[in-house]
PDB file of C-alpha atoms in Angstrom:
ATOM      1  CA  MET A   3     -20.172  69.635 -43.645  1.00  0.00           C
ATOM      2  CA  LYS A   4     -23.089  68.712 -41.773  1.00  0.00           C
ATOM      3  CA  TRP A   5     -22.182  65.105 -41.070  1.00  0.00           C
ATOM      4  CA  LEU A   6     -18.510  66.938 -40.777  1.00  0.00           C
ATOM      5  CA  GLY A   7     -19.713  68.435 -37.437  1.00  0.00           C
ATOM      6  CA  PHE A   8     -22.139  65.937 -36.528  1.00  0.00           C
ATOM      7  CA  GLY A   9     -18.536  63.542 -36.899  1.00  0.00           C
ATOM      8  CA  PHE A  10     -16.629  66.039 -34.902  1.00  0.00           C
ATOM      9  CA  PHE A  11     -19.436  65.904 -31.707  1.00  0.00           C
ATOM     10  CA  ALA A  12     -20.287  62.035 -31.604  1.00  0.00           C
ATOM     11  CA  CYS A  13     -16.411  62.507 -31.194  1.00  0.00           C
ATOM     12  CA  LEU A  14     -16.326  63.802 -28.295  1.00  0.00           C
ATOM     13  CA  CYS A  15     -19.162  62.444 -26.383  1.00  0.00           C
ATOM     14  CA  SER A  16     -16.823  59.267 -27.032  1.00  0.00           C
ATOM     15  CA  ALA A  17     -13.898  61.039 -25.051  1.00  0.00           C
ATOM     16  CA  LEU A  18     -16.029  62.798 -23.071  1.00  0.00           C
ATOM     17  CA  ALA A  19     -17.989  58.835 -22.480  1.00  0.00           C
ATOM     18  CA  ALA A  20     -14.504  57.718 -22.256  1.00  0.00           C
ATOM     19  CA  ALA A  21     -13.027  59.652 -19.580  1.00  0.00           C
ATOM     20  CA  ASP A  22     -15.870  58.020 -16.796  1.00  0.00           C
ATOM     21  CA  VAL A  23     -14.528  54.249 -17.763  1.00  0.00           C
ATOM     22  CA  VAL A  24     -12.668  52.480 -15.254  1.00  0.00           C
ATOM     23  CA  GLN A  25      -8.445  53.218 -15.994  1.00  0.00           C
ATOM     24  CA  VAL A  26      -6.438  49.785 -15.718  1.00  0.00           C
ATOM     25  CA  ASN A  27      -2.707  48.988 -17.462  1.00  0.00           C
ATOM     26  CA  GLU A  28      -4.286  45.476 -18.918  1.00  0.00           C
ATOM     27  CA  ALA A  29      -0.956  43.828 -18.360  1.00  0.00           C
ATOM     28  CA  ARG A  30       0.381  45.396 -14.781  1.00  0.00           C
ATOM     29  CA  ALA A  31      -3.057  44.515 -13.117  1.00  0.00           C
ATOM     30  CA  THR A  32      -3.253  40.787 -14.367  1.00  0.00           C
ATOM     31  CA  TYR A  33       0.404  40.617 -13.337  1.00  0.00           C
ATOM     32  CA  ASN A  34      -0.486  41.210  -9.914  1.00  0.00           C
ATOM     33  CA  TYR A  35      -3.472  39.376  -9.823  1.00  0.00           C
ATOM     34  CA  GLN A  36      -1.637  36.606 -10.978  1.00  0.00           C
ATOM     35  CA  MET A  37       1.128  36.829  -8.987  1.00  0.00           C
ATOM     36  CA  PHE A  38      -0.506  38.444  -5.730  1.00  0.00           C
ATOM     37  CA  CYS A  39      -4.535  37.119  -5.486  1.00  0.00           C
ATOM     38  CA  GLN A  40      -4.735  33.900  -7.523  1.00  0.00           C
ATOM     39  CA  GLY A  41      -2.454  31.605  -5.569  1.00  0.00           C
ATOM     40  CA  CYS A  42      -5.610  32.072  -3.232  1.00  0.00           C
ATOM     41  CA  HIS A  43      -8.387  33.203  -5.402  1.00  0.00           C
ATOM     42  CA  THR A  44      -8.400  31.174  -8.575  1.00  0.00           C
ATOM     43  CA  PRO A  45      -7.697  32.203 -11.946  1.00  0.00           C
ATOM     44  CA  ASP A  46     -11.235  33.526 -12.538  1.00  0.00           C
ATOM     45  CA  GLY A  47     -11.408  34.291  -9.215  1.00  0.00           C
ATOM     46  CA  SER A  48     -13.815  31.467  -8.504  1.00  0.00           C
ATOM     47  CA  GLY A  49     -11.863  30.952  -5.493  1.00  0.00           C
ATOM     48  CA  ALA A  50     -12.136  27.434  -3.374  1.00  0.00           C
ATOM     49  CA  ASN A  51     -13.628  26.070  -0.272  1.00  0.00           C
ATOM     50  CA  TYR A  52     -12.094  28.644   1.967  1.00  0.00           C
ATOM     51  CA  VAL A  53     -11.399  30.903  -0.345  1.00  0.00           C
ATOM     52  CA  PRO A  54     -14.062  32.967  -0.707  1.00  0.00           C
ATOM     53  CA  PRO A  55     -15.092  34.103  -4.789  1.00  0.00           C
ATOM     54  CA  LEU A  56     -14.461  37.377  -5.870  1.00  0.00           C
ATOM     55  CA  LYS A  57     -16.474  35.941  -9.474  1.00  0.00           C
ATOM     56  CA  ASN A  58     -20.065  37.612  -9.092  1.00  0.00           C
ATOM     57  CA  SER A  59     -19.538  38.316  -6.522  1.00  0.00           C
ATOM     58  CA  ILE A  60     -17.140  41.318  -5.104  1.00  0.00           C
ATOM     59  CA  GLY A  61     -18.666  44.017  -6.428  1.00  0.00           C
ATOM     60  CA  TYR A  62     -21.649  43.049  -3.630  1.00  0.00           C
ATOM     61  CA  TYR A  63     -19.615  45.163  -1.637  1.00  0.00           C
ATOM     62  CA  LEU A  64     -19.760  47.968  -3.110  1.00  0.00           C
ATOM     63  CA  ARG A  65     -23.066  48.501  -2.015  1.00  0.00           C
ATOM     64  CA  THR A  66     -21.912  50.091   1.580  1.00  0.00           C
ATOM     65  CA  THR A  67     -19.274  51.562   2.761  1.00  0.00           C
ATOM     66  CA  ALA A  68     -17.798  49.539   5.209  1.00  0.00           C
ATOM     67  CA  GLY A  69     -18.043  46.634   2.367  1.00  0.00           C
ATOM     68  CA  ARG A  70     -15.908  49.000   0.071  1.00  0.00           C
ATOM     69  CA  GLU A  71     -13.340  49.867   2.962  1.00  0.00           C
ATOM     70  CA  TYR A  72     -13.694  46.124   3.612  1.00  0.00           C
ATOM     71  CA  LEU A  73     -11.968  44.722   0.305  1.00  0.00           C
ATOM     72  CA  VAL A  74      -8.660  47.296   0.900  1.00  0.00           C
ATOM     73  CA  ARG A  75      -8.524  46.417   4.793  1.00  0.00           C
ATOM     74  CA  VAL A  76      -9.144  42.720   4.536  1.00  0.00           C
ATOM     75  CA  PRO A  77      -5.173  40.814   5.201  1.00  0.00           C
ATOM     76  CA  GLY A  78      -4.426  39.811   1.362  1.00  0.00           C
ATOM     77  CA  SER A  79      -5.279  43.516   0.806  1.00  0.00           C
ATOM     78  CA  ALA A  80      -4.078  45.940   3.686  1.00  0.00           C
ATOM     79  CA  THR A  81      -0.996  44.097   4.007  1.00  0.00           C
ATOM     80  CA  SER A  82      -0.211  42.514   0.978  1.00  0.00           C
ATOM     81  CA  VAL A  83       3.899  44.409  -0.436  1.00  0.00           C
ATOM     82  CA  LEU A  84       1.258  45.950  -3.833  1.00  0.00           C
ATOM     83  CA  LYS A  85       2.088  49.428  -3.288  1.00  0.00           C
ATOM     84  CA  ASP A  86      -0.812  52.271  -3.335  1.00  0.00           C
ATOM     85  CA  ALA A  87      -1.664  52.447  -6.668  1.00  0.00           C
ATOM     86  CA  ALA A  88      -0.920  49.098  -7.448  1.00  0.00           C
ATOM     87  CA  LEU A  89      -3.237  47.792  -5.223  1.00  0.00           C
ATOM     88  CA  ALA A  90      -5.683  50.423  -6.497  1.00  0.00           C
ATOM     89  CA  GLU A  91      -5.295  48.985  -9.553  1.00  0.00           C
ATOM     90  CA  VAL A  92      -5.736  45.693  -9.095  1.00  0.00           C
ATOM     91  CA  LEU A  93      -9.477  45.575  -7.300  1.00  0.00           C
ATOM     92  CA  ASN A  94     -10.242  47.647 -10.024  1.00  0.00           C
ATOM     93  CA  TRP A  95      -9.104  45.043 -12.685  1.00  0.00           C
ATOM     94  CA  ILE A  96     -10.962  42.955 -10.406  1.00  0.00           C
ATOM     95  CA  LEU A  97     -13.989  44.373 -10.201  1.00  0.00           C
ATOM     96  CA  LEU A  98     -13.993  44.710 -14.329  1.00  0.00           C
ATOM     97  CA  ASN A  99     -13.256  41.702 -14.610  1.00  0.00           C
ATOM     98  CA  PHE A 100     -14.857  39.696 -11.993  1.00  0.00           C
ATOM     99  CA  GLY A 101     -17.923  41.507 -10.691  1.00  0.00           C
ATOM    100  CA  GLY A 102     -20.491  40.102 -12.789  1.00  0.00           C
ATOM    101  CA  SER A 103     -24.208  40.312 -11.922  1.00  0.00           C
ATOM    102  CA  SER A 104     -22.683  41.298  -8.731  1.00  0.00           C
ATOM    103  CA  LEU A 105     -22.149  44.970 -10.203  1.00  0.00           C
ATOM    104  CA  PRO A 106     -24.952  47.554 -11.723  1.00  0.00           C
ATOM    105  CA  ALA A 107     -25.613  46.327 -15.597  1.00  0.00           C
ATOM    106  CA  SER A 108     -23.864  49.984 -16.803  1.00  0.00           C
ATOM    107  CA  LYS A 109     -20.657  48.141 -14.447  1.00  0.00           C
ATOM    108  CA  GLN A 110     -20.015  51.309 -13.723  1.00  0.00           C
ATOM    109  CA  PHE A 111     -18.266  52.034 -10.673  1.00  0.00           C
ATOM    110  CA  GLU A 112     -16.435  54.553  -8.875  1.00  0.00           C
ATOM    111  CA  PRO A 113     -12.940  53.186  -8.846  1.00  0.00           C
ATOM    112  CA  TYR A 114     -10.517  52.793  -6.221  1.00  0.00           C
ATOM    113  CA  THR A 115      -7.346  55.595  -5.926  1.00  0.00           C
ATOM    114  CA  ALA A 116      -4.262  55.467  -4.690  1.00  0.00           C
ATOM    115  CA  ASP A 117      -4.938  57.859  -1.836  1.00  0.00           C
ATOM    116  CA  GLU A 118      -8.213  55.948  -0.098  1.00  0.00           C
ATOM    117  CA  VAL A 119      -6.273  52.682  -0.493  1.00  0.00           C
ATOM    118  CA  ALA A 120      -3.713  54.832   1.268  1.00  0.00           C
ATOM    119  CA  SER A 121      -5.265  55.131   4.459  1.00  0.00           C
ATOM    120  CA  LEU A 122      -7.768  52.328   4.614  1.00  0.00           C
ATOM    121  CA  ARG A 123      -5.268  49.801   4.194  1.00  0.00           C
ATOM    122  CA  GLN A 124      -3.565  51.794   7.313  1.00  0.00           C
ATOM    123  CA  ARG A 125      -6.738  50.002   9.544  1.00  0.00           C
ATOM    124  CA  PRO A 126      -6.318  45.860   8.316  1.00  0.00           C
ATOM    125  CA  LEU A 127      -8.293  43.204   9.693  1.00  0.00           C
ATOM    126  CA  GLU A 128      -7.576  40.642  12.831  1.00  0.00           C
ATOM    127  CA  GLU A 129     -11.283  39.696  12.092  1.00  0.00           C
ATOM    128  CA  VAL A 130     -12.465  38.390   8.441  1.00  0.00           C
ATOM    129  CA  PHE A 131     -15.175  35.632   8.601  1.00  0.00           C
ATOM    130  CA  ASN A 132     -17.586  36.531  10.823  1.00  0.00           C
ATOM    131  CA  TYR A 133     -17.221  40.156   9.562  1.00  0.00           C
ATOM    132  CA  ARG A 134     -17.807  39.000   5.920  1.00  0.00           C
ATOM    133  CA  LEU A 135     -20.714  37.310   6.082  1.00  0.00           C
ATOM    134  CA  GLU A 136     -22.600  40.508   8.023  1.00  0.00           C
ATOM    135  CA  LEU A 137     -21.352  42.589   5.207  1.00  0.00           C
ATOM    136  CA  LEU A 138     -22.815  40.897   2.222  1.00  0.00           C
ATOM    137  CA  ALA A 139     -25.908  39.966   4.519  1.00  0.00           C
ATOM    138  CA  ALA A 140     -26.010  44.006   4.711  1.00  0.00           C
ATOM    139  CA  ALA A 141     -24.646  44.533   0.851  1.00  0.00           C
ATOM    140  CA  MET A 142     -28.175  42.261  -0.190  1.00  0.00           C
ATOM    141  CA  ALA A 143     -30.316  44.542   2.224  1.00  0.00           C
ATOM    142  CA  VAL A 144     -29.281  47.323  -0.669  1.00  0.00           C
ATOM    143  CA  PRO A 145     -31.154  47.536  -3.917  1.00  0.00           C
ATOM    144  CA  GLY A 146     -28.064  47.520  -6.886  1.00  0.00           C
ATOM    145  CA  LYS A 147     -27.664  50.760  -7.834  1.00  0.00           C
ATOM    146  CA  GLU A 148     -28.534  50.645 -11.281  1.00  0.00           C
TER     147      GLU A 148
ATOM    148  CA  MET B   4     -17.805  76.610 -47.749  1.00  0.00           C
ATOM    149  CA  SER B   5     -18.162  77.063 -51.066  1.00  0.00           C
ATOM    150  CA  PHE B   6     -14.594  77.208 -51.924  1.00  0.00           C
ATOM    151  CA  ILE B   7     -14.192  73.855 -49.853  1.00  0.00           C
ATOM    152  CA  ASP B   8     -16.941  72.093 -52.213  1.00  0.00           C
ATOM    153  CA  LYS B   9     -15.185  73.677 -55.013  1.00  0.00           C
ATOM    154  CA  LEU B  10     -11.723  72.636 -54.296  1.00  0.00           C
ATOM    155  CA  VAL B  11     -12.058  69.107 -53.249  1.00  0.00           C
ATOM    156  CA  GLU B  12     -14.286  69.209 -56.756  1.00  0.00           C
ATOM    157  CA  LYS B  13     -10.939  70.218 -57.834  1.00  0.00           C
ATOM    158  CA  LYS B  14      -8.872  67.847 -57.027  1.00  0.00           C
ATOM    159  CA  ALA B  15     -11.067  64.864 -56.773  1.00  0.00           C
ATOM    160  CA  ARG B  16     -10.993  65.987 -60.915  1.00  0.00           C
ATOM    161  CA  GLN B  17      -7.698  66.174 -61.306  1.00  0.00           C
ATOM    162  CA  VAL B  18      -6.693  63.049 -59.110  1.00  0.00           C
ATOM    163  CA  ALA B  19      -9.888  61.259 -61.838  1.00  0.00           C
ATOM    164  CA  GLN B  20      -8.348  62.792 -65.341  1.00  0.00           C
ATOM    165  CA  HIS B  21      -4.528  61.299 -63.925  1.00  0.00           C
ATOM    166  CA  SER B  22      -5.594  58.238 -63.011  1.00  0.00           C
ATOM    167  CA  SER B  23      -7.137  54.270 -63.763  1.00  0.00           C
ATOM    168  CA  ARG B  24      -9.473  52.293 -62.686  1.00  0.00           C
ATOM    169  CA  ARG B  25      -6.655  48.989 -63.817  1.00  0.00           C
ATOM    170  CA  GLY B  26      -4.220  51.408 -61.737  1.00  0.00           C
ATOM    171  CA  LEU B  27      -6.043  51.745 -58.968  1.00  0.00           C
ATOM    172  CA  LEU B  28      -6.634  47.616 -58.473  1.00  0.00           C
ATOM    173  CA  LYS B  29      -3.238  46.784 -59.758  1.00  0.00           C
ATOM    174  CA  SER B  30      -2.381  49.044 -56.660  1.00  0.00           C
ATOM    175  CA  LEU B  31      -4.664  47.850 -54.075  1.00  0.00           C
ATOM    176  CA  GLY B  32      -3.432  44.622 -55.437  1.00  0.00           C
ATOM    177  CA  GLY B  33       0.055  44.192 -54.679  1.00  0.00           C
ATOM    178  CA  LEU B  34      -0.803  46.389 -50.887  1.00  0.00           C
ATOM    179  CA  LEU B  35      -2.080  43.276 -50.400  1.00  0.00           C
ATOM    180  CA  VAL B  36       0.097  41.056 -51.529  1.00  0.00           C
ATOM    181  CA  GLY B  37       2.895  43.493 -49.349  1.00  0.00           C
ATOM    182  CA  ALA B  38       0.673  43.496 -46.389  1.00  0.00           C
ATOM    183  CA  SER B  39       0.138  39.629 -45.799  1.00  0.00           C
ATOM    184  CA  ALA B  40       3.881  39.085 -45.990  1.00  0.00           C
ATOM    185  CA  VAL B  41       4.580  41.576 -42.938  1.00  0.00           C
ATOM    186  CA  PRO B  42       4.062  39.703 -40.359  1.00  0.00           C
ATOM    187  CA  LEU B  43       6.176  36.962 -41.183  1.00  0.00           C
ATOM    188  CA  LEU B  44       8.870  39.184 -41.226  1.00  0.00           C
ATOM    189  CA  PRO B  45      11.468  38.807 -37.709  1.00  0.00           C
ATOM    190  CA  VAL B  46      10.574  41.905 -36.231  1.00  0.00           C
ATOM    191  CA  ALA B  47       7.272  41.728 -36.474  1.00  0.00           C
ATOM    192  CA  ARG B  48       7.008  38.049 -34.933  1.00  0.00           C
ATOM    193  CA  ALA B  49       9.697  39.691 -32.240  1.00  0.00           C
ATOM    194  CA  SER B  50       7.513  42.437 -31.340  1.00  0.00           C
ATOM    195  CA  GLU B  51       4.927  39.935 -30.473  1.00  0.00           C
ATOM    196  CA  ALA B  52       4.253  37.863 -26.633  1.00  0.00           C
ATOM    197  CA  PRO B  53       4.621  33.888 -27.762  1.00  0.00           C
ATOM    198  CA  SER B  54       1.434  32.893 -26.532  1.00  0.00           C
ATOM    199  CA  LYS B  55       3.950  29.217 -24.868  1.00  0.00           C
ATOM    200  CA  PRO B  56       7.458  29.348 -23.610  1.00  0.00           C
ATOM    201  CA  VAL B  57      10.126  27.785 -25.616  1.00  0.00           C
ATOM    202  CA  GLU B  58      10.848  24.726 -23.707  1.00  0.00           C
ATOM    203  CA  TYR B  59      14.915  24.235 -22.250  1.00  0.00           C
ATOM    204  CA  GLY B  60      15.198  20.981 -20.552  1.00  0.00           C
ATOM    205  CA  ALA B  61      13.939  17.291 -19.159  1.00  0.00           C
ATOM    206  CA  GLU B  62      10.160  17.940 -17.271  1.00  0.00           C
ATOM    207  CA  ASP B  63      12.119  15.109 -14.798  1.00  0.00           C
ATOM    208  CA  SER B  64      15.077  16.914 -14.029  1.00  0.00           C
ATOM    209  CA  CYS B  65      15.400  19.011 -11.567  1.00  0.00           C
ATOM    210  CA  ASP B  66      17.534  21.638 -13.623  1.00  0.00           C
ATOM    211  CA  TYR B  67      14.140  21.691 -16.058  1.00  0.00           C
ATOM    212  CA  TRP B  68      13.652  25.681 -15.957  1.00  0.00           C
ATOM    213  CA  ARG B  69      10.357  25.660 -14.555  1.00  0.00           C
ATOM    214  CA  TYR B  70      11.157  24.014 -11.240  1.00  0.00           C
ATOM    215  CA  CYS B  71      13.200  27.872 -10.741  1.00  0.00           C
ATOM    216  CA  ALA B  72      11.224  28.115  -6.938  1.00  0.00           C
ATOM    217  CA  ILE B  73       9.724  23.980  -6.899  1.00  0.00           C
ATOM    218  CA  ASP B  74       9.874  22.109  -3.045  1.00  0.00           C
ATOM    219  CA  GLY B  75       8.935  18.976  -4.026  1.00  0.00           C
ATOM    220  CA  PHE B  76       8.755  16.328  -6.103  1.00  0.00           C
ATOM    221  CA  LEU B  77       8.437  15.995  -9.187  1.00  0.00           C
ATOM    222  CA  CYS B  78       4.783  15.024 -11.214  1.00  0.00           C
ATOM    223  CA  ALA B  79       7.018  14.358 -13.672  1.00  0.00           C
ATOM    224  CA  CYS B  80       8.653  11.161 -12.732  1.00  0.00           C
ATOM    225  CA  CYS B  81       5.593  10.579 -10.445  1.00  0.00           C
ATOM    226  CA  GLY B  82       2.818   9.144 -13.620  1.00  0.00           C
ATOM    227  CA  GLY B  83       1.994  13.034 -14.288  1.00  0.00           C
ATOM    228  CA  SER B  84       3.165  15.520 -16.319  1.00  0.00           C
ATOM    229  CA  ALA B  85       5.185  18.961 -14.806  1.00  0.00           C
ATOM    230  CA  ASN B  86       1.351  20.864 -15.854  1.00  0.00           C
ATOM    231  CA  THR B  87      -0.555  17.524 -14.874  1.00  0.00           C
ATOM    232  CA  CYS B  88      -1.412  15.434 -11.667  1.00  0.00           C
ATOM    233  CA  PRO B  89      -0.810  11.259 -11.892  1.00  0.00           C
ATOM    234  CA  PRO B  90      -4.076   9.296 -11.991  1.00  0.00           C
ATOM    235  CA  GLY B  91      -5.063   9.084  -8.412  1.00  0.00           C
ATOM    236  CA  THR B  92      -4.655  12.462  -7.674  1.00  0.00           C
ATOM    237  CA  GLU B  93      -6.333  15.463  -7.188  1.00  0.00           C
ATOM    238  CA  MET B  94      -4.294  19.123  -7.869  1.00  0.00           C
ATOM    239  CA  SER B  95      -4.801  21.536  -5.307  1.00  0.00           C
ATOM    240  CA  PRO B  96      -6.514  24.973  -6.919  1.00  0.00           C
ATOM    241  CA  VAL B  97      -4.567  26.174  -4.168  1.00  0.00           C
ATOM    242  CA  THR B  98      -1.129  27.698  -5.386  1.00  0.00           C
ATOM    243  CA  TRP B  99       1.738  29.276  -4.440  1.00  0.00           C
ATOM    244  CA  ILE B 100       3.269  31.879  -7.362  1.00  0.00           C
ATOM    245  CA  GLY B 101       6.299  33.273  -8.637  1.00  0.00           C
ATOM    246  CA  THR B 102       8.338  34.018 -11.879  1.00  0.00           C
ATOM    247  CA  CYS B 103      10.680  31.897 -14.058  1.00  0.00           C
ATOM    248  CA  HIS B 104      13.309  33.029 -16.322  1.00  0.00           C
ATOM    249  CA  ASN B 105      13.104  31.186 -19.852  1.00  0.00           C
ATOM    250  CA  PRO B 106      16.507  31.281 -20.954  1.00  0.00           C
ATOM    251  CA  VAL B 107      15.834  30.204 -24.650  1.00  0.00           C
ATOM    252  CA  ASP B 108      13.644  33.579 -24.954  1.00  0.00           C
ATOM    253  CA  GLY B 109      14.824  35.391 -22.171  1.00  0.00           C
ATOM    254  CA  ARG B 110      11.770  36.544 -20.751  1.00  0.00           C
ATOM    255  CA  ASN B 111      10.298  35.737 -17.224  1.00  0.00           C
ATOM    256  CA  TYR B 112       7.330  33.715 -16.972  1.00  0.00           C
ATOM    257  CA  VAL B 113       4.824  33.501 -14.148  1.00  0.00           C
ATOM    258  CA  ILE B 114       4.749  29.506 -13.068  1.00  0.00           C
ATOM    259  CA  SER B 115       2.576  27.662 -10.873  1.00  0.00           C
ATOM    260  CA  TYR B 116       3.414  25.320  -8.121  1.00  0.00           C
ATOM    261  CA  ASN B 117       0.256  22.871  -7.946  1.00  0.00           C
ATOM    262  CA  ASP B 118       0.397  20.429  -5.741  1.00  0.00           C
ATOM    263  CA  CYS B 119      -1.701  16.986  -6.066  1.00  0.00           C
ATOM    264  CA  CYS B 120      -2.404  16.025  -3.513  1.00  0.00           C
ATOM    265  CA  GLY B 121      -5.082  12.662  -2.350  1.00  0.00           C
ATOM    266  CA  LYS B 122      -2.333   9.486  -2.503  1.00  0.00           C
ATOM    267  CA  SER B 123       0.661   9.206   0.122  1.00  0.00           C
ATOM    268  CA  THR B 124       4.562  11.726  -0.923  1.00  0.00           C
ATOM    269  CA  CYS B 125       5.207  10.244  -4.428  1.00  0.00           C
ATOM    270  CA  GLY B 126       8.820   9.820  -3.282  1.00  0.00           C
ATOM    271  CA  ALA B 127      10.616   9.844  -6.435  1.00  0.00           C
ATOM    272  CA  CYS B 128      13.004  13.421  -8.127  1.00  0.00           C
ATOM    273  CA  LEU B 129      13.103  15.359  -5.132  1.00  0.00           C
ATOM    274  CA  CYS B 130      13.987  18.719  -6.182  1.00  0.00           C
ATOM    275  CA  GLN B 131      14.441  22.034  -4.025  1.00  0.00           C
ATOM    276  CA  ALA B 132      14.920  25.474  -5.847  1.00  0.00           C
ATOM    277  CA  ASP B 133      13.576  28.628  -3.660  1.00  0.00           C
ATOM    278  CA  GLN B 134      13.782  31.532  -6.438  1.00  0.00           C
ATOM    279  CA  GLY B 135      11.277  34.165  -4.867  1.00  0.00           C
ATOM    280  CA  ASP B 136      10.745  31.571  -2.291  1.00  0.00           C
ATOM    281  CA  ARG B 137       9.949  33.984   1.515  1.00  0.00           C
ATOM    282  CA  PRO B 138       9.314  32.455   5.392  1.00  0.00           C
ATOM    283  CA  PRO B 139       6.346  31.850   5.367  1.00  0.00           C
ATOM    284  CA  TYR B 140       5.304  35.586   7.022  1.00  0.00           C
ATOM    285  CA  ARG B 141       4.733  35.946   3.907  1.00  0.00           C
ATOM    286  CA  PRO B 142       2.434  32.775   3.374  1.00  0.00           C
ATOM    287  CA  ASP B 143       1.740  33.280  -0.511  1.00  0.00           C
ATOM    288  CA  LYS B 144       5.199  33.120  -1.364  1.00  0.00           C
ATOM    289  CA  THR B 145       6.646  30.013   0.682  1.00  0.00           C
ATOM    290  CA  ASN B 146       6.772  26.927  -1.137  1.00  0.00           C
ATOM    291  CA  ASP B 147       7.429  24.957   2.536  1.00  0.00           C
ATOM    292  CA  ILE B 148       4.675  24.831   3.539  1.00  0.00           C
ATOM    293  CA  ASN B 149       1.604  21.993   2.404  1.00  0.00           C
ATOM    294  CA  TRP B 150       0.003  23.479  -0.173  1.00  0.00           C
ATOM    295  CA  CYS B 151      -2.766  20.677  -0.675  1.00  0.00           C
ATOM    296  CA  LEU B 152      -5.825  23.315   1.190  1.00  0.00           C
ATOM    297  CA  GLY B 153      -8.551  23.724  -1.647  1.00  0.00           C
ATOM    298  CA  THR B 154      -8.618  19.343  -2.539  1.00  0.00           C
ATOM    299  CA  SER B 155     -10.738  17.371  -0.429  1.00  0.00           C
ATOM    300  CA  SER B 156      -7.735  15.426   0.631  1.00  0.00           C
ATOM    301  CA  ALA B 157      -4.844  17.670   2.199  1.00  0.00           C
ATOM    302  CA  SER B 158      -1.855  14.308   1.836  1.00  0.00           C
ATOM    303  CA  TYR B 159       0.972  15.751  -0.989  1.00  0.00           C
ATOM    304  CA  HIS B 160       1.765  13.744  -3.827  1.00  0.00           C
ATOM    305  CA  CYS B 161       3.721  15.739  -5.902  1.00  0.00           C
ATOM    306  CA  SER B 162       4.061  19.135  -7.401  1.00  0.00           C
ATOM    307  CA  THR B 163       3.848  20.355 -10.721  1.00  0.00           C
ATOM    308  CA  ALA B 164       5.030  23.463 -12.202  1.00  0.00           C
ATOM    309  CA  VAL B 165       1.976  25.150 -14.524  1.00  0.00           C
ATOM    310  CA  VAL B 166       3.079  28.314 -16.794  1.00  0.00           C
ATOM    311  CA  VAL B 167       0.549  31.567 -16.071  1.00  0.00           C
ATOM    312  CA  GLY B 168       1.716  34.114 -18.813  1.00  0.00           C
ATOM    313  CA  LEU B 169       4.743  35.998 -19.045  1.00  0.00           C
ATOM    314  CA  ALA B 170       5.833  38.741 -16.707  1.00  0.00           C
ATOM    315  CA  PHE B 171       5.080  41.812 -16.966  1.00  0.00           C
ATOM    316  CA  GLU B 172       8.514  44.341 -16.953  1.00  0.00           C
ATOM    317  CA  GLU B 173       7.854  48.060 -15.733  1.00  0.00           C
TER     318      GLU B 173
END
């Protein structure tokens, strides 16, 4: 019976831990990435020529508030036909799948919500290239949270 | 606590008295053989997404099912195929993406229309199909522009139609 009690405790702990994990509908998010992002950002998020990479890079933007906002305000996100919840989900999916070394070792991050996305996409960026360089420089000056 | 222990012990002894080791082996064996046959049943296969769509039509024809939104020369008529570029050309990693309905299995698939670049236009098998094509104010869904954008040369030669995956249906 002791083991039964331990098992119950272990299940409870794993359930509580799972609640912290970012939840996405894998099939839906994959499809939305393929349909609305992959054409430019390529299947594995590597990017091409002037298309910036997502792979091992996108997580850096979460180190600053302006960087976090950028991922929604960038025209490809802000003016996307995806609705707020779907856009939030695909951003979280991209971070989970392509964040790699740019995320903390724990891979934990505060997921985007539909409300946050709805608010931020009202202010789409007009100039992106120089602003992105500034954001990345600022992000690299902030040590990654482990 | 002791009541539960006694109850479990009593039930375990009852099971042991009314079953044999050979009987257990027989049941397990039957279960294993039966389980191996389950995936072969058509019901199980139908519920799974096919890894590859069933092909329909000829690659060098505009009617080929993947070309529902193609606008250009078919690489299959230019020394390549629906998936590959002709020798001497480079496939653009930047592309436009849509969906096509496969008439054989009835499913929709995500199709990537990667252009092959680096040579002058092929000129063979010009096809124009515009399912899902949008005006240039939706650049990611426009097939009218030259998609040789991520390549060393911007010269358009022909177009492929690569299956990316199964479309998500709500």
